[in-house]
mmCIF file of C-alpha atoms in Angstrom:
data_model
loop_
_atom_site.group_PDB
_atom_site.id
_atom_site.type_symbol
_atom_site.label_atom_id
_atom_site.label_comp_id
_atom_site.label_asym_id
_atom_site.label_seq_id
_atom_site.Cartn_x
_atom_site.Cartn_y
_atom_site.Cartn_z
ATOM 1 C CA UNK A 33 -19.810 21.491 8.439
ATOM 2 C CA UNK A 34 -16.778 23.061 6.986
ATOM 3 C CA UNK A 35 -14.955 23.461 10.061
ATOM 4 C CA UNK A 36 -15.626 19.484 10.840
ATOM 5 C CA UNK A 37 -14.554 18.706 7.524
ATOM 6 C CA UNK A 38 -10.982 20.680 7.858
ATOM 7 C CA UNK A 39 -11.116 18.913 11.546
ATOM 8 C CA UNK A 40 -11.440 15.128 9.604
ATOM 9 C CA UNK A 41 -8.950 16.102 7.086
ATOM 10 C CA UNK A 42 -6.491 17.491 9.747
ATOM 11 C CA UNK A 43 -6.596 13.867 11.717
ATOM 12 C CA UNK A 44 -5.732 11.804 8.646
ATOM 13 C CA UNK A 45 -2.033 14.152 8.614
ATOM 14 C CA UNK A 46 -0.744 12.964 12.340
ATOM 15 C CA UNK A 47 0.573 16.577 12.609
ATOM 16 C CA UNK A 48 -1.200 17.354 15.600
ATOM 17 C CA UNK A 49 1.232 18.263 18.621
ATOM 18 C CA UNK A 50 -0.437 15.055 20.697
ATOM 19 C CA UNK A 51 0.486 12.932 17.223
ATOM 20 C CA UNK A 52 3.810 14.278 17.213
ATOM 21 C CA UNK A 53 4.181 13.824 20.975
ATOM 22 C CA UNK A 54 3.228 10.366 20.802
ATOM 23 C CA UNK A 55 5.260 9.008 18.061
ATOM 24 C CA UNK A 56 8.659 10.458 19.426
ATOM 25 C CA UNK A 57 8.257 9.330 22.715
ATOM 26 C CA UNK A 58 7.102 5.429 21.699
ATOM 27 C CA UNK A 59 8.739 4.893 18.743
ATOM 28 C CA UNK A 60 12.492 4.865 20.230
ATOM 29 C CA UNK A 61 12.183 3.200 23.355
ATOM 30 C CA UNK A 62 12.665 -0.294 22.218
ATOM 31 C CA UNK A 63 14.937 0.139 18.955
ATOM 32 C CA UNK A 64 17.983 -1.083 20.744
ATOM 33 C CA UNK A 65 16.331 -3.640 22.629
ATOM 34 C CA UNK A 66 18.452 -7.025 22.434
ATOM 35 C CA UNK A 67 16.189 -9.756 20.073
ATOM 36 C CA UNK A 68 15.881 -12.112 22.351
ATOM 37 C CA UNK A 69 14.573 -10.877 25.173
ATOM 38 C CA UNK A 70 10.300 -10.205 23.730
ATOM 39 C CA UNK A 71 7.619 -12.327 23.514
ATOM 40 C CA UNK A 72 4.979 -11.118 21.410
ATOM 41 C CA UNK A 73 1.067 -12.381 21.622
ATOM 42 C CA UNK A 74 -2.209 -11.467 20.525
ATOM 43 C CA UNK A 75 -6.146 -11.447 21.356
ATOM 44 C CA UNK A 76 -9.036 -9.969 20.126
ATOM 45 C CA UNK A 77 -12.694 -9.601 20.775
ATOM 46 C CA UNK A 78 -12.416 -9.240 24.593
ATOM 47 C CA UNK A 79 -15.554 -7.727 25.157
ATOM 48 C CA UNK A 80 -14.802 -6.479 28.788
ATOM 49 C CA UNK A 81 -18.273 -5.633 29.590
ATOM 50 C CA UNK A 82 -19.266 -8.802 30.305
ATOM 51 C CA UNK A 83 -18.726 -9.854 33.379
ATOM 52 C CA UNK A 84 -17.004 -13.646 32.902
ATOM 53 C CA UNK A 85 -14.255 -11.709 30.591
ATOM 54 C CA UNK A 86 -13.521 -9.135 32.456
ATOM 55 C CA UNK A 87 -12.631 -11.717 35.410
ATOM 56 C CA UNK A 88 -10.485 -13.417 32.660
ATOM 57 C CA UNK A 89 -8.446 -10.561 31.770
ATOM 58 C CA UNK A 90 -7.734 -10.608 35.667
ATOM 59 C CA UNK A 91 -6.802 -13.964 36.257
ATOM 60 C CA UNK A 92 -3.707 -12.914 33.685
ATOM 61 C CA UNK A 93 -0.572 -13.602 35.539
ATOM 62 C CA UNK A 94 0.738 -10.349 36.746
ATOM 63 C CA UNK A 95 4.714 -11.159 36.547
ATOM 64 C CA UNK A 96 5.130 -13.932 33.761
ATOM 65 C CA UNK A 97 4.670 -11.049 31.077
ATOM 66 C CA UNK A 98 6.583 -7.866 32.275
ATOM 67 C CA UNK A 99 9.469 -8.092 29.234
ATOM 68 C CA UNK A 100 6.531 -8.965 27.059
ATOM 69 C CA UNK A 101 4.354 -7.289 23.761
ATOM 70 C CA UNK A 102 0.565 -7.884 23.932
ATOM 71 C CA UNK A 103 -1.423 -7.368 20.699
ATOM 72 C CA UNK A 104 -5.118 -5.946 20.775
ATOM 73 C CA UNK A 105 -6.854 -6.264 17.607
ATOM 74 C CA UNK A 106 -10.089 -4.640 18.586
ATOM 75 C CA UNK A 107 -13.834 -5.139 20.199
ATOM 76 C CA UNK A 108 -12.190 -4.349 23.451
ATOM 77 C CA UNK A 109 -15.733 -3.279 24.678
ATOM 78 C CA UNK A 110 -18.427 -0.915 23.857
ATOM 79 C CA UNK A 111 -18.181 1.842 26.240
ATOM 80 C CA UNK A 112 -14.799 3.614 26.759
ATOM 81 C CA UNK A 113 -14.975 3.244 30.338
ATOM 82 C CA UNK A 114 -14.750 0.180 29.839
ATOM 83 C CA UNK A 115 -12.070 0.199 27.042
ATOM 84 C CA UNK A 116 -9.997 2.166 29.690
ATOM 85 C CA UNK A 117 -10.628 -0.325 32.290
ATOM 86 C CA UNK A 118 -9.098 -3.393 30.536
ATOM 87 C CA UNK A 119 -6.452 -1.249 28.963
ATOM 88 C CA UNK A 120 -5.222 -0.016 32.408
ATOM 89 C CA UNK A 121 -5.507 -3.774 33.364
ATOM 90 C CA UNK A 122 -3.476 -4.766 30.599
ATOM 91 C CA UNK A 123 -0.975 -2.753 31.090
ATOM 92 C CA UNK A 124 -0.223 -3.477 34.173
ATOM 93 C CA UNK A 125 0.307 -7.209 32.922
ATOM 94 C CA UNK A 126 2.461 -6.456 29.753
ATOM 95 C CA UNK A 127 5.604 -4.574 29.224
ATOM 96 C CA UNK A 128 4.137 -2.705 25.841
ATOM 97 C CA UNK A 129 0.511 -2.633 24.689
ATOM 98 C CA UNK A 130 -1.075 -2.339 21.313
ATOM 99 C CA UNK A 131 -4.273 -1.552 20.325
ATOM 100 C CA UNK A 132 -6.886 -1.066 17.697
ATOM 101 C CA UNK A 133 -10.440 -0.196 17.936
ATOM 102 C CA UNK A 134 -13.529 -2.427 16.465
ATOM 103 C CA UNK A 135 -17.171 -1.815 15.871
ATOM 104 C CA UNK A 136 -17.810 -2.315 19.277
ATOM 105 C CA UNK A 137 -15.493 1.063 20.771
ATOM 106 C CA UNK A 138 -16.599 2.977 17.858
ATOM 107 C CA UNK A 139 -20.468 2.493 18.713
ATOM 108 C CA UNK A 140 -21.707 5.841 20.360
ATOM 109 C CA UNK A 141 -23.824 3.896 23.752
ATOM 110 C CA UNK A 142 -26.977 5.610 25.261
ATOM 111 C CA UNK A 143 -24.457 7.131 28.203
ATOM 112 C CA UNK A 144 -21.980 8.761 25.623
ATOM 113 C CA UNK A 145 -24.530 10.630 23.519
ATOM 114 C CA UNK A 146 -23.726 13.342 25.200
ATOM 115 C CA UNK A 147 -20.224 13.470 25.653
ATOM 116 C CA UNK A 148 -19.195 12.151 21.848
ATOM 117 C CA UNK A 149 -21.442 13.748 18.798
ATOM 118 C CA UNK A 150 -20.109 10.892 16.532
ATOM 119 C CA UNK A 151 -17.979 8.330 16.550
ATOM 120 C CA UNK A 152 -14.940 9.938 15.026
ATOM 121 C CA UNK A 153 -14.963 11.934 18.402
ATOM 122 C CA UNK A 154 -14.988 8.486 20.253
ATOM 123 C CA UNK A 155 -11.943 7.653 18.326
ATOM 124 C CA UNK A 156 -10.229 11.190 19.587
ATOM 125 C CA UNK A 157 -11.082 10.457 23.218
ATOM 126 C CA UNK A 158 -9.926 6.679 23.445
ATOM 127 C CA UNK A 159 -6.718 7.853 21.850
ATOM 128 C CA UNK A 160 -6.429 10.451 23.859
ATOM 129 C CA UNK A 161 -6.695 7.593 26.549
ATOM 130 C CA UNK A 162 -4.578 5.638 25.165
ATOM 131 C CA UNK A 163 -1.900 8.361 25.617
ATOM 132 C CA UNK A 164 -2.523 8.527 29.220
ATOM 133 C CA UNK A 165 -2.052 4.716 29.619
ATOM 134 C CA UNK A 166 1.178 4.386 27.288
ATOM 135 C CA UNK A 167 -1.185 2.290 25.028
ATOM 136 C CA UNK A 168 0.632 2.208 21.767
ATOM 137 C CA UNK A 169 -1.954 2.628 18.558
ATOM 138 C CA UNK A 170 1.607 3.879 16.085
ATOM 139 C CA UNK A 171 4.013 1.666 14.905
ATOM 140 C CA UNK A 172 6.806 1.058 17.194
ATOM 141 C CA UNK A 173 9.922 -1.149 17.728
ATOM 142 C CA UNK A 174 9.545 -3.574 20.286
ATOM 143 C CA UNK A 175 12.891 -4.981 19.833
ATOM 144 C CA UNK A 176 16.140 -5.137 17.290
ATOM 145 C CA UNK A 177 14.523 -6.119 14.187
ATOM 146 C CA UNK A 178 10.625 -6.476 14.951
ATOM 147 C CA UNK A 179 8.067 -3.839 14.481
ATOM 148 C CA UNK A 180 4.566 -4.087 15.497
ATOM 149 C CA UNK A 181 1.771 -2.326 13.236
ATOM 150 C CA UNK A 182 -1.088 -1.243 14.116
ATOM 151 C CA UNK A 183 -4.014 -0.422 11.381
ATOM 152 C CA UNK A 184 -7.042 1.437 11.739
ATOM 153 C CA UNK A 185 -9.750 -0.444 9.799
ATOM 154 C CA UNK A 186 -13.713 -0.773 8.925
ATOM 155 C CA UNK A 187 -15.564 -3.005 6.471
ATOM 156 C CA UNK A 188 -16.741 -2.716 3.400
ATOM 157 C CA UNK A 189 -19.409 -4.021 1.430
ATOM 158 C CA UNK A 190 -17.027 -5.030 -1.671
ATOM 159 C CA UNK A 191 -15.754 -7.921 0.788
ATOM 160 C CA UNK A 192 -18.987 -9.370 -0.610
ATOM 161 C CA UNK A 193 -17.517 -10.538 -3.576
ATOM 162 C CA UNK A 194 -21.054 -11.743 -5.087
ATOM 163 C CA UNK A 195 -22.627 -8.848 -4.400
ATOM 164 C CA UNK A 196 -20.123 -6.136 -3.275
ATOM 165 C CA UNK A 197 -23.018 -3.189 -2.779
ATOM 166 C CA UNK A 198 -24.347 -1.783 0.584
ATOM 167 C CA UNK A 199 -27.336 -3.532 1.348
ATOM 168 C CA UNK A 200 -30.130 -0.567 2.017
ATOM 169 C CA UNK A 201 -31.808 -3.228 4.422
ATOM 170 C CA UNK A 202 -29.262 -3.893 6.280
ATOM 171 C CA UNK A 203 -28.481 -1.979 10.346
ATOM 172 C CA UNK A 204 -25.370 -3.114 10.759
ATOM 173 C CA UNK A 205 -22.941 -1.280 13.729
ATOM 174 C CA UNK A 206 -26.954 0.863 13.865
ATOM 175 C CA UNK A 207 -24.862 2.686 17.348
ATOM 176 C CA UNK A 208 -22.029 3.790 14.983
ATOM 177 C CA UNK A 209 -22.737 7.398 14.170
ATOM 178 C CA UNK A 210 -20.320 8.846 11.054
ATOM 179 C CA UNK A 211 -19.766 12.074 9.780
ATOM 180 C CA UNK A 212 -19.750 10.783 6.666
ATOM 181 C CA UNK A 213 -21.326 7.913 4.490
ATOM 182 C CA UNK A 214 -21.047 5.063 6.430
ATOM 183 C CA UNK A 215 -21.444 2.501 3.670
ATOM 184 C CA UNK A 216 -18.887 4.038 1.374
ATOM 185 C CA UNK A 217 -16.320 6.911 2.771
ATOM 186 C CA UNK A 218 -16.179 4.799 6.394
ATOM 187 C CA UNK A 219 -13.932 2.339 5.095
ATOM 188 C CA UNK A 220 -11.837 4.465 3.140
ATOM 189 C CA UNK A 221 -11.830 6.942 5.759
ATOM 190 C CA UNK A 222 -10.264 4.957 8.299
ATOM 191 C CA UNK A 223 -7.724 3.014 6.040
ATOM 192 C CA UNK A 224 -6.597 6.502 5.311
ATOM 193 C CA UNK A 225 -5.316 7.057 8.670
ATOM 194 C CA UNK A 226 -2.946 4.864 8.147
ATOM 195 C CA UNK A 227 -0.807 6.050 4.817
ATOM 196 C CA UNK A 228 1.327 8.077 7.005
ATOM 197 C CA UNK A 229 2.663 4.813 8.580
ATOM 198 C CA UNK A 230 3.007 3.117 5.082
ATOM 199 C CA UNK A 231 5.351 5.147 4.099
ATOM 200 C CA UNK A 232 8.544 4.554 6.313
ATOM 201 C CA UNK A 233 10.824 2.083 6.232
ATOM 202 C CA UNK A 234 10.910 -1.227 8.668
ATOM 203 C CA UNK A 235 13.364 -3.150 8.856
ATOM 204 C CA UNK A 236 13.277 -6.845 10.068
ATOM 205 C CA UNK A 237 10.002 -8.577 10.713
ATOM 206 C CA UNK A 238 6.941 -6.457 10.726
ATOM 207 C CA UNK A 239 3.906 -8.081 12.508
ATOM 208 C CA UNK A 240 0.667 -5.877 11.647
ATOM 209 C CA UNK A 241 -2.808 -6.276 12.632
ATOM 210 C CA UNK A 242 -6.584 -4.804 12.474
ATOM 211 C CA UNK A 243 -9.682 -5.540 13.528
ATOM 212 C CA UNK A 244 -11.344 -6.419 10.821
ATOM 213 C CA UNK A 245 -10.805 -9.214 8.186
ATOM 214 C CA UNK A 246 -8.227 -8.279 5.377
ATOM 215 C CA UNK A 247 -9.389 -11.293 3.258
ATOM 216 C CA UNK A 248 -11.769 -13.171 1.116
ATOM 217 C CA UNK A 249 -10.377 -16.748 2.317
ATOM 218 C CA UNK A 250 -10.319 -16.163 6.054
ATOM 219 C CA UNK A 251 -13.034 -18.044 7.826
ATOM 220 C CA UNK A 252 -16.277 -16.330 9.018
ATOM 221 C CA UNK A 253 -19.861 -17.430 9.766
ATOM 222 C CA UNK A 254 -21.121 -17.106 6.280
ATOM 223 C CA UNK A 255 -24.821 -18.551 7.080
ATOM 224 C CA UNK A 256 -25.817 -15.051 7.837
ATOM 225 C CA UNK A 257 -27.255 -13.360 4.810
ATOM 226 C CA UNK A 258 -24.874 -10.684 3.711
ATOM 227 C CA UNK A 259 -22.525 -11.033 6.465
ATOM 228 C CA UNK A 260 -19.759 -10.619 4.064
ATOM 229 C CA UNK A 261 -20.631 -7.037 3.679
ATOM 230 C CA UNK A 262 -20.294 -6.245 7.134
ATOM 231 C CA UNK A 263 -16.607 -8.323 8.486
ATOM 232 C CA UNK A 264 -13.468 -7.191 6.413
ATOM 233 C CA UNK A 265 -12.265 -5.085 4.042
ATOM 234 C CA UNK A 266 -9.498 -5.955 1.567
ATOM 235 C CA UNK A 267 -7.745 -2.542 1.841
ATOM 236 C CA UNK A 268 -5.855 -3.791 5.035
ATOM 237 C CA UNK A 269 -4.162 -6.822 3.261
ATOM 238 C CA UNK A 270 -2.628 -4.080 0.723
ATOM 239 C CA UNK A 271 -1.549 -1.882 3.499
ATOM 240 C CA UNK A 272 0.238 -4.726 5.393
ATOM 241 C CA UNK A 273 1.708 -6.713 2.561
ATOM 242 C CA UNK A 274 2.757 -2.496 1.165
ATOM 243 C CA UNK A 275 4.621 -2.729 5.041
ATOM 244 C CA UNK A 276 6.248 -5.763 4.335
ATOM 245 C CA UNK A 277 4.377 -7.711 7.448
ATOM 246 C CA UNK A 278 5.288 -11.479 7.759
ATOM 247 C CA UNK A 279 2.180 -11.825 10.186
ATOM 248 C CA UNK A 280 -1.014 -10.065 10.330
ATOM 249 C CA UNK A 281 -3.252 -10.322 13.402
ATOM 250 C CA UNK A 282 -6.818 -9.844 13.168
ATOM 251 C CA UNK A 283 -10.217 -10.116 14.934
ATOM 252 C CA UNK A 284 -13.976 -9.938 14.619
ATOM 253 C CA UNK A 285 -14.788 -13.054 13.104
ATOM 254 C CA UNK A 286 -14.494 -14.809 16.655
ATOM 255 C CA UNK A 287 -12.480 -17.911 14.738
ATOM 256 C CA UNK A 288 -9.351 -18.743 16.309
ATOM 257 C CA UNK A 289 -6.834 -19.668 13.067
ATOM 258 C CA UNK A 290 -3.709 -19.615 11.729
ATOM 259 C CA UNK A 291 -2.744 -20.520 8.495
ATOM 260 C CA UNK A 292 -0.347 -18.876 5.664
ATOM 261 C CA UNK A 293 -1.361 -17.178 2.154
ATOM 262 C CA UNK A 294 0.442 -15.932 -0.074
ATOM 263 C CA UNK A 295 3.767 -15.460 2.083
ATOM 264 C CA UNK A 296 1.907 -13.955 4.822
ATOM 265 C CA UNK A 297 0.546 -15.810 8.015
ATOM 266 C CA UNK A 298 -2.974 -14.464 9.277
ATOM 267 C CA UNK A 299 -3.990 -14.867 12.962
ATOM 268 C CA UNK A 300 -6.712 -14.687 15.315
ATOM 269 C CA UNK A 301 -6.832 -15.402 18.456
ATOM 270 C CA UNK A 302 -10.501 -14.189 20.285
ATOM 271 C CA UNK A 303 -11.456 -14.352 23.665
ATOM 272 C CA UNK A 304 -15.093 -13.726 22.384
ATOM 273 C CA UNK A 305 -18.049 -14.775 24.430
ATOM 274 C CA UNK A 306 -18.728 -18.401 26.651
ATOM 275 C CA UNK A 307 -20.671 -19.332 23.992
ATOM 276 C CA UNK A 308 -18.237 -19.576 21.496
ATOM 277 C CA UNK A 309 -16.718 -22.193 23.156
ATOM 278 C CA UNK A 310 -17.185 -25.650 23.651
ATOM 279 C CA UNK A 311 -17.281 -25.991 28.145
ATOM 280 C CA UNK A 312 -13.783 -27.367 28.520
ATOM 281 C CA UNK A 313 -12.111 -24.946 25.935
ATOM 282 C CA UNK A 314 -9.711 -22.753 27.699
ATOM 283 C CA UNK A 315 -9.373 -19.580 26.619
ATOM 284 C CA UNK A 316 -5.367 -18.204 26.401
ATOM 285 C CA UNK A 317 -3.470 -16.190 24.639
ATOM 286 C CA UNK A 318 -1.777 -16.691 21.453
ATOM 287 C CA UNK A 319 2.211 -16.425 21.156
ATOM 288 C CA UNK A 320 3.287 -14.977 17.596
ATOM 289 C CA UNK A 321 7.104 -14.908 18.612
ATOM 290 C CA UNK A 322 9.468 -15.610 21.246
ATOM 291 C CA UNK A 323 12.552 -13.881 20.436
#
């Protein structure tokens, strides 16, 4: 226990060699890059394992968005074979990639039990993936004057704001295996991993994002009993209003909307599932800014 304790405590630095590695080699490569020549868009909720999205993600033009940003905001898919898979397909399409994980990558499946003891060691191996693809999950440039920033996120059960307590009944994310409480250190655990990132300077237009909710007044099926404990977390609003972000991308909700508070404009854009969606509704990206 003590040893995974030290290894937990170690992550939430960045000082590993791989951290190190990966934030010298990303974060430079587009700080000279002339304004005007990036697009930037977002999706979330892909859900590649199903069959109808993944042909979706295909059916991407494969030369319209080669100067371009794409931004992931989690619930990629479940497994991280298949999180690989639509990375790698992805990348292909897009000049730059970034990505956060959901509930759905962060769920241990029946195949991984043996390969991943808990979900933090999910986490290590889909970065670790992410290196391999040049997948961006740190900050980064993409051009003069625009960074993108990624944060790591979970819920929490104060989002609930009439009854912000765990609910002992409730088996929400029941795949998700911590090494620590998952009603109350989860959430803080994760939003940890980004202070690092909070704490250096970006200039020009920050556009952040997460996967989960980062406030009260964002829409979400509320006819669910206590689904409010279970879809944000207000932690990531003060981490990307602390950044200075203009926009903030999120997910997991599977609500497409845009709409400004407080200075800030909030975004999602999901592909979610066919049943989301009225028959005709066609499912496309969403542009946050075109140089």
């Amino acid at each position: 226990r003590k040893g995974r304790n030290a290894c937990l405590q170690e992550m939430l630095l960045w000082k590993s060699a791989s951290a190190n590695a990966r934030f010298q080699s990303r974060f430079f490569i587009d700080l000279r890059r002339p304004r005007n020549t990036t697009r930037v868009f977002a999706l979330s909720d892909i859900h590649f394992d199903h069959r109808e999205n993944e042909d979706w993600v295909h059916t991407i033009d494969d030369s319209a968005f080669q100067e371009d940003v794409l931004i992931v905001a989690g619930n990629v898919a479940d497994s991280k074979v298949a999180v690989g898979r639509c990375l790698t397909t992805l990348k292909q399409k897009f000049r730059r990639v970034f990505y956060t994980v959901g509930n759905h990558e962060m769920s241990v499946t029946h195949a991984e039990h043996a390969r991943y003891p808990d979900s933090i060691a999910k986490l290590h191996a889909i970065i670790a993936e992410c290196d391999e693809l040049g997948v961006d999950i740190f900050p980064a440039p993409v051009c003069e004057g625009l960074t993108i920033l990624p944060l790591v996120s979970w819920y929490s059960a104060e989002f609930d704001e009439n009854d912000p307590f765990p609910d002992p009944n409730a088996s929400y994310d029941k795949h998700c295996k911590w090494p620590m409480d998952a009603d109350l250190q989860a959430w803080k655990y994760m939003a940890k991993l980004n202070e690092m990132f909070l704490a250096k300077p970006y200039y020009g237009t920050v556009i952040s994002f997460s996967h989960f909710l980062p406030r009260r007044d964002l829409p979400f099926d509320r006819s669910k009993k206590n689904s409010a404990k279970s879809v944000g977390c207000e932690m990531i609003d003060e981490q990307a209003r602390a950044a200075g972000s203009k926009i903030h991308v999120y997910g997991h909700s599977r609500t497409k909307h845009g709409q400004v508070h407080a200075g800030v404009r909030y975004a999602n854009m999901p592909l979610g599932f066919e049943t989301d969606w009225p028959k005709d509704h066609e499912r496309r990206l969403m542009q946050l800014f075109d140089g």
